[in-house]
CSV table of C-alpha atoms and ligand atoms in Angstrom, one decimal:
chain,number,residue,atom,x,y,z
K,391,ALA,CA,-0.1,0.0,-0.3
K,392,GLN,CA,1.2,3.6,-0.8
K,393,SER,CA,2.8,5.3,2.1
K,394,VAL,CA,1.3,8.7,2.4
K,395,TRP,CA,-2.3,9.1,0.5
K,396,GLY,CA,-2.5,12.0,-2.0
K,397,TYR,CA,-3.7,12.9,-5.6
K,398,ASP,CA,-1.2,11.4,-8.0
K,399,SER,CA,-1.7,8.0,-9.6
K,400,ASP,CA,0.4,6.0,-7.1
K,401,ASN,CA,-1.2,7.0,-4.0
K,402,GLY,CA,-4.5,8.9,-5.5
K,403,PRO,CA,-8.1,8.3,-4.8
K,404,GLU,CA,-8.5,5.1,-6.9
K,405,ARG,CA,-5.8,3.7,-4.1
K,406,TRP,CA,-7.1,5.5,-1.3
K,407,HIS,CA,-9.1,2.2,-0.1
K,408,GLU,CA,-5.9,0.1,0.5
K,409,ASN,CA,-5.0,2.2,3.7
K,410,TYR,CA,-8.3,3.6,4.3
K,411,PRO,CA,-11.8,1.0,3.7
K,412,MET,CA,-14.2,3.3,4.3
K,413,ALA,CA,-13.2,5.1,1.2
K,414,LYS,CA,-15.3,2.3,-0.2
K,415,GLY,CA,-18.2,2.9,2.1
K,416,ASP,CA,-21.7,3.6,1.6
K,417,LYS,CA,-22.6,7.2,1.9
K,418,GLN,CA,-18.9,8.7,0.1
K,419,SER,CA,-18.2,12.2,-1.2
K,420,PRO,CA,-18.4,13.7,-3.7
K,421,ILE,CA,-21.5,12.7,-5.7
K,422,GLU,CA,-23.0,14.2,-8.8
K,423,ILE,CA,-25.9,16.1,-8.5
K,424,ASN,CA,-28.7,15.7,-11.3
K,425,SER,CA,-31.4,18.3,-10.9
K,426,LYS,CA,-33.8,15.8,-12.3
K,427,ASP,CA,-33.4,13.6,-9.1
K,428,VAL,CA,-33.1,15.9,-6.6
K,429,ARG,CA,-36.2,16.1,-4.4
K,430,HIS,CA,-37.5,19.5,-3.2
K,431,ASP,CA,-38.0,19.4,0.6
K,432,ALA,CA,-40.5,22.4,1.5
K,433,SER,CA,-39.2,21.6,5.2
K,434,LEU,CA,-35.9,22.6,4.8
K,435,THR,CA,-35.6,26.0,6.5
K,436,PRO,CA,-32.8,28.5,5.8
K,437,TRP,CA,-29.4,28.2,7.0
K,438,HIS,CA,-27.3,30.9,9.4
K,439,ALA,CA,-24.0,31.8,9.8
K,440,SER,CA,-23.2,33.9,12.8
K,441,TYR,CA,-19.3,34.0,12.6
K,442,ASP,CA,-16.9,35.8,14.6
K,443,PRO,CA,-14.2,37.7,12.4
K,444,GLY,CA,-11.8,37.2,16.1
K,445,ALA,CA,-11.9,33.6,15.8
K,446,ALA,CA,-10.0,33.0,12.7
K,447,LYS,CA,-6.2,32.1,13.4
K,448,THR,CA,-4.0,31.2,11.0
K,449,ILE,CA,-3.4,29.9,7.1
K,450,LEU,CA,-1.6,27.0,6.1
K,451,ASN,CA,-0.6,25.1,3.2
K,452,ASN,CA,-0.1,21.1,4.2
K,453,GLY,CA,0.7,20.2,0.6
K,454,ARG,CA,-2.6,18.8,-0.3
K,455,THR,CA,-4.8,22.0,0.0
K,456,CYS,CA,-4.9,25.9,1.3
K,457,ARG,CA,-6.4,25.6,5.1
K,458,VAL,CA,-7.8,29.0,7.5
K,459,VAL,CA,-7.9,27.3,11.0
K,460,PHE,CA,-10.7,28.8,13.2
K,461,ASP,CA,-10.3,28.8,17.1
K,462,ASP,CA,-13.4,26.4,18.3
K,463,THR,CA,-12.7,26.1,22.1
K,464,PHE,CA,-16.1,27.5,22.3
K,465,ASP,CA,-19.5,28.4,20.4
K,466,ARG,CA,-17.9,31.6,18.5
K,467,SER,CA,-18.7,31.0,14.9
K,468,VAL,CA,-21.3,29.0,14.6
K,469,LEU,CA,-24.0,27.7,11.8
K,470,ARG,CA,-27.5,26.5,12.1
K,471,GLY,CA,-30.9,25.8,10.8
K,472,GLY,CA,-31.2,24.4,7.4
K,473,PRO,CA,-30.6,20.6,7.8
K,474,LEU,CA,-29.1,21.1,11.3
K,475,THR,CA,-30.2,20.3,14.5
K,476,GLY,CA,-28.3,22.7,17.3
K,477,ALA,CA,-25.3,25.0,16.6
K,478,TYR,CA,-22.0,23.4,14.4
K,479,ARG,CA,-18.8,25.1,15.2
K,480,LEU,CA,-16.7,26.4,12.6
K,481,ARG,CA,-13.0,24.5,12.5
K,482,GLN,CA,-11.5,25.2,9.1
K,483,LEU,CA,-12.3,26.4,5.8
K,484,HIS,CA,-9.8,25.1,2.7
K,485,LEU,CA,-10.5,24.4,-1.1
K,486,HIS,CA,-10.1,22.0,-3.9
K,487,TRP,CA,-9.0,23.4,-7.4
K,488,GLY,CA,-7.9,21.6,-10.9
K,489,SER,CA,-5.0,22.7,-13.2
K,490,SER,CA,-7.3,24.5,-15.4
K,491,ASP,CA,-10.5,26.5,-15.1
K,492,ASP,CA,-12.5,23.6,-16.5
K,493,HIS,CA,-12.1,21.5,-14.0
K,494,GLY,CA,-11.6,21.5,-10.5
K,495,SER,CA,-14.6,20.8,-8.1
K,496,GLU,CA,-15.3,17.8,-6.3
K,497,HIS,CA,-19.1,17.8,-7.0
K,498,ILE,CA,-20.6,17.7,-10.1
K,499,ILE,CA,-23.6,19.7,-10.9
K,500,ASP,CA,-25.8,18.5,-13.9
K,501,GLY,CA,-22.3,17.7,-15.6
K,502,GLU,CA,-21.0,21.0,-14.7
K,503,LYS,CA,-17.5,20.9,-13.1
K,504,TYR,CA,-16.5,24.6,-11.5
K,505,ALA,CA,-13.2,25.5,-11.0
K,506,ALA,CA,-12.8,25.2,-7.6
K,507,GLU,CA,-14.6,24.3,-4.4
K,508,LEU,CA,-14.3,25.9,-1.0
K,509,HIS,CA,-15.5,23.9,1.9
K,510,MET,CA,-16.4,25.4,5.2
K,511,VAL,CA,-16.0,22.5,7.9
K,512,HIS,CA,-17.8,22.8,11.2
K,513,TRP,CA,-18.6,20.3,14.5
K,514,ASN,CA,-21.4,19.3,16.5
K,515,PRO,CA,-20.1,20.1,19.8
K,516,LYS,CA,-22.7,17.5,21.5
K,517,HIS,CA,-20.1,15.1,20.9
K,518,GLY,CA,-17.3,16.6,22.9
K,519,ASN,CA,-14.8,17.7,20.6
K,520,PHE,CA,-13.7,17.2,16.7
K,521,ALA,CA,-12.2,13.6,16.6
K,522,GLY,CA,-15.6,13.0,18.6
K,523,ALA,CA,-17.6,14.3,16.0
K,524,LEU,CA,-15.9,12.3,13.0
K,525,LYS,CA,-17.2,8.8,14.7
K,526,GLN,CA,-21.1,10.3,14.5
K,527,PRO,CA,-23.7,10.2,11.4
K,528,ASP,CA,-24.4,13.9,12.7
K,529,GLY,CA,-21.1,15.0,13.5
K,530,VAL,CA,-19.7,17.4,10.7
K,531,ALA,CA,-21.7,19.9,8.8
K,532,VAL,CA,-19.9,21.4,5.6
K,533,VAL,CA,-21.2,24.4,3.6
K,534,GLY,CA,-19.7,23.8,0.1
K,535,ILE,CA,-19.5,26.8,-2.2
K,536,PHE,CA,-18.6,26.5,-6.2
K,537,LEU,CA,-15.8,29.0,-7.4
K,538,LYS,CA,-16.4,29.9,-11.2
K,539,VAL,CA,-14.3,31.8,-13.6
K,540,GLY,CA,-16.1,35.1,-14.5
K,541,LYS,CA,-16.3,38.7,-15.0
K,542,THR,CA,-17.7,39.7,-11.9
K,543,PRO,CA,-14.9,38.4,-9.6
K,544,LYS,CA,-15.8,38.4,-6.1
K,545,ALA,CA,-13.2,40.9,-4.1
K,546,GLU,CA,-13.5,39.3,-0.7
K,547,ILE,CA,-11.5,36.0,-1.8
K,548,LYS,CA,-8.5,38.8,-2.1
K,549,ARG,CA,-7.9,38.3,1.4
K,550,ILE,CA,-6.9,34.4,1.1
K,551,LEU,CA,-5.0,34.8,-1.9
K,552,GLU,CA,-3.0,37.8,-0.5
K,553,GLU,CA,-1.5,35.3,1.6
K,554,ILE,CA,-0.6,32.6,-0.8
K,555,ASP,CA,3.0,33.9,-1.3
K,556,ASN,CA,3.4,33.5,2.3
K,557,ILE,CA,2.5,29.9,2.2
K,558,LYS,CA,4.0,28.8,-1.2
K,559,THR,CA,5.2,25.5,0.2
K,560,LYS,CA,4.4,22.4,2.1
K,561,GLY,CA,4.3,23.1,5.8
K,562,LYS,CA,4.3,27.2,5.6
K,563,GLU,CA,1.7,28.9,8.1
K,564,ALA,CA,0.9,32.5,8.6
K,565,PRO,CA,-1.1,34.1,10.8
K,566,PHE,CA,-4.5,35.1,9.4
K,567,GLN,CA,-6.6,37.0,11.6
K,568,HIS,CA,-10.1,39.5,11.5
K,569,PHE,CA,-11.4,37.5,8.9
K,570,ASP,CA,-15.2,36.7,8.4
K,571,PRO,CA,-15.6,33.9,6.2
K,572,SER,CA,-19.5,34.6,5.6
K,573,ILE,CA,-18.1,37.4,3.1
K,574,LEU,CA,-17.3,34.6,0.8
K,575,PHE,CA,-20.8,33.6,0.8
K,576,PRO,CA,-22.9,34.0,-2.6
K,577,LYS,CA,-26.3,36.1,-2.9
K,578,SER,CA,-28.3,33.5,-2.6
K,579,ARG,CA,-28.9,30.8,0.2
K,580,ASP,CA,-30.6,27.9,-1.7
K,581,TYR,CA,-28.8,24.7,-1.2
K,582,TRP,CA,-28.9,20.9,-1.9
K,583,THR,CA,-28.3,18.5,1.2
K,584,TYR,CA,-27.4,14.8,1.5
K,585,HIS,CA,-25.7,12.8,3.9
K,586,GLY,CA,-21.8,12.0,2.9
K,587,SER,CA,-18.3,11.7,3.7
K,588,PHE,CA,-14.9,13.8,4.3
K,589,THR,CA,-13.2,13.5,0.2
K,590,THR,CA,-10.1,12.8,2.1
K,591,PRO,CA,-8.7,10.2,4.1
K,592,PRO,CA,-9.8,8.4,6.1
K,593,CYS,CA,-13.3,9.3,4.6
K,594,GLU,CA,-15.7,9.1,7.9
K,595,GLU,CA,-19.4,9.2,6.4
K,596,CYS,CA,-20.2,11.7,9.4
K,597,ILE,CA,-20.9,14.8,7.0
K,598,THR,CA,-24.0,17.2,6.2
K,599,TRP,CA,-23.2,18.5,3.1
K,600,ILE,CA,-24.7,21.8,2.1
K,601,LEU,CA,-23.8,22.9,-1.3
K,602,LEU,CA,-24.7,26.0,-2.2
K,603,ARG,CA,-26.3,26.5,-5.6
K,604,GLU,CA,-25.1,29.7,-6.7
K,605,PRO,CA,-21.5,29.7,-7.0
K,606,ILE,CA,-19.2,32.8,-6.1
K,607,GLU,CA,-17.0,34.4,-9.3
K,608,VAL,CA,-13.4,34.5,-9.3
K,609,SER,CA,-10.8,35.8,-11.8
K,610,ALA,CA,-8.7,33.7,-14.2
K,611,ASP,CA,-5.7,35.9,-12.2
K,612,GLN,CA,-7.3,34.7,-9.1
K,613,MET,CA,-7.7,30.7,-10.1
K,614,ALA,CA,-3.9,31.1,-11.3
K,615,LYS,CA,-2.8,32.7,-7.8
K,616,LEU,CA,-4.1,29.6,-6.1
K,617,ARG,CA,-2.5,27.1,-8.4
K,618,SER,CA,1.0,28.7,-7.6
K,619,LEU,CA,1.1,26.7,-4.7
K,620,SER,CA,3.5,23.8,-4.1
K,621,LYS,CA,2.9,20.6,-2.9
K,622,ASN,CA,6.6,20.3,-2.3
K,623,GLY,CA,8.6,21.9,0.5
K,624,GLU,CA,10.9,24.6,0.6
K,625,ASN,CA,14.2,23.8,-1.1
K,626,GLU,CA,12.9,20.5,-2.8
K,627,PRO,CA,12.2,20.4,-6.6
K,628,VAL,CA,8.8,22.3,-7.4
K,629,ASN,CA,5.9,20.3,-7.7
K,630,PRO,CA,2.6,22.6,-8.2
K,631,LEU,CA,-0.2,22.0,-6.1
K,632,VAL,CA,-3.1,21.5,-8.4
K,633,ASP,CA,-5.9,18.7,-8.9
K,634,ASN,CA,-6.6,18.1,-5.4
K,635,TRP,CA,-10.3,16.9,-5.5
K,636,ARG,CA,-11.7,13.5,-5.7
K,637,PRO,CA,-13.9,12.1,-8.1
K,638,PRO,CA,-17.7,11.6,-7.7
K,639,GLN,CA,-18.5,8.3,-5.5
K,640,PRO,CA,-21.1,6.2,-6.1
K,641,VAL,CA,-24.7,7.7,-5.0
K,642,LYS,CA,-26.0,4.0,-4.0
K,643,GLY,CA,-29.6,5.3,-3.4
K,644,ARG,CA,-29.3,8.2,-1.5
K,645,ILE,CA,-31.5,11.0,-1.6
K,646,VAL,CA,-30.7,14.9,-2.5
K,647,ARG,CA,-32.9,17.4,-1.1
K,648,ALA,CA,-33.1,20.9,-2.6
K,649,SER,CA,-34.2,24.0,-0.4
K,650,PHE,CA,-35.7,25.6,-3.6
K,651,LYS,CA,-37.9,24.4,-6.6
V,897,GRE,C1,-11.3,17.7,3.4
V,897,GRE,O1,-10.0,17.5,4.1
V,897,GRE,O2,-10.9,17.9,2.1
V,897,GRE,C2,-12.3,17.8,4.0
V,897,GRE,C3,-12.3,17.8,5.3
V,897,GRE,C4,-13.7,18.0,6.3
V,897,GRE,C5,-14.8,18.1,5.3
V,897,GRE,C6,-15.0,17.7,4.2
V,897,GRE,C7,-13.6,17.7,3.3
V,897,GRE,O3,-11.2,17.9,6.1
V,897,GRE,O4,-13.8,17.7,2.0
V,898,ZN,ZN1,-12.6,19.6,1.2
């Protein structure tokens, strides 16, 4: 079996199950969503995020993604409503992206792949801590936001991209404070929801996905900036960090619900 998982042919998604058998489970993510198979659910209420800009701590490159980490030691930045019961605490956000603008998202909507997908990861404090939440079906809630290259780029993502030069290589970390990630939300709160998993090993099946229908726009330059991150450590040969997405997994009878008609 491969020593460390990644996205290359020798350690990529097709081989994750060798070390992480859950990767072949019945509730894996991402999935392909087809509007014709989605069930509108009028009982799905709106979701609300109440984020404290003071909870943002650091930004880092772990060689597989770029992640912003938040203080989750108390209920300071929380997500509630929608398909969720109770308040879930924001722990981190990160992105998945491609090597060109025509692919990079993990979820696929009616055949459409977006240039990137942003994941805001929250956990249910009734399970005590994050590790405990990963073992529970209602342990984690992820808001997924699609990024699309367009003419009216969202200025708010600049804050994250500005830091990229400071975390170019694997293992680099920089302070990232006073940031309210709700500035990244699109106008519409419409969403799809289903039960699935982490899209990275061990692929625990503990996630209530809340995927936002409206993508946010970024510029081609902004996407290029994201692709300038490296998988390699400092003073190692350059290996661009791109195509850190998992392909769609079997739906296996799961129903995707929509908050909108
Ligand atoms: C990831 O590592 O990509 C990830 C998480 C948590 C939830 C979803 C997800 O770390 O894709
Ligand atoms: Zn993710």
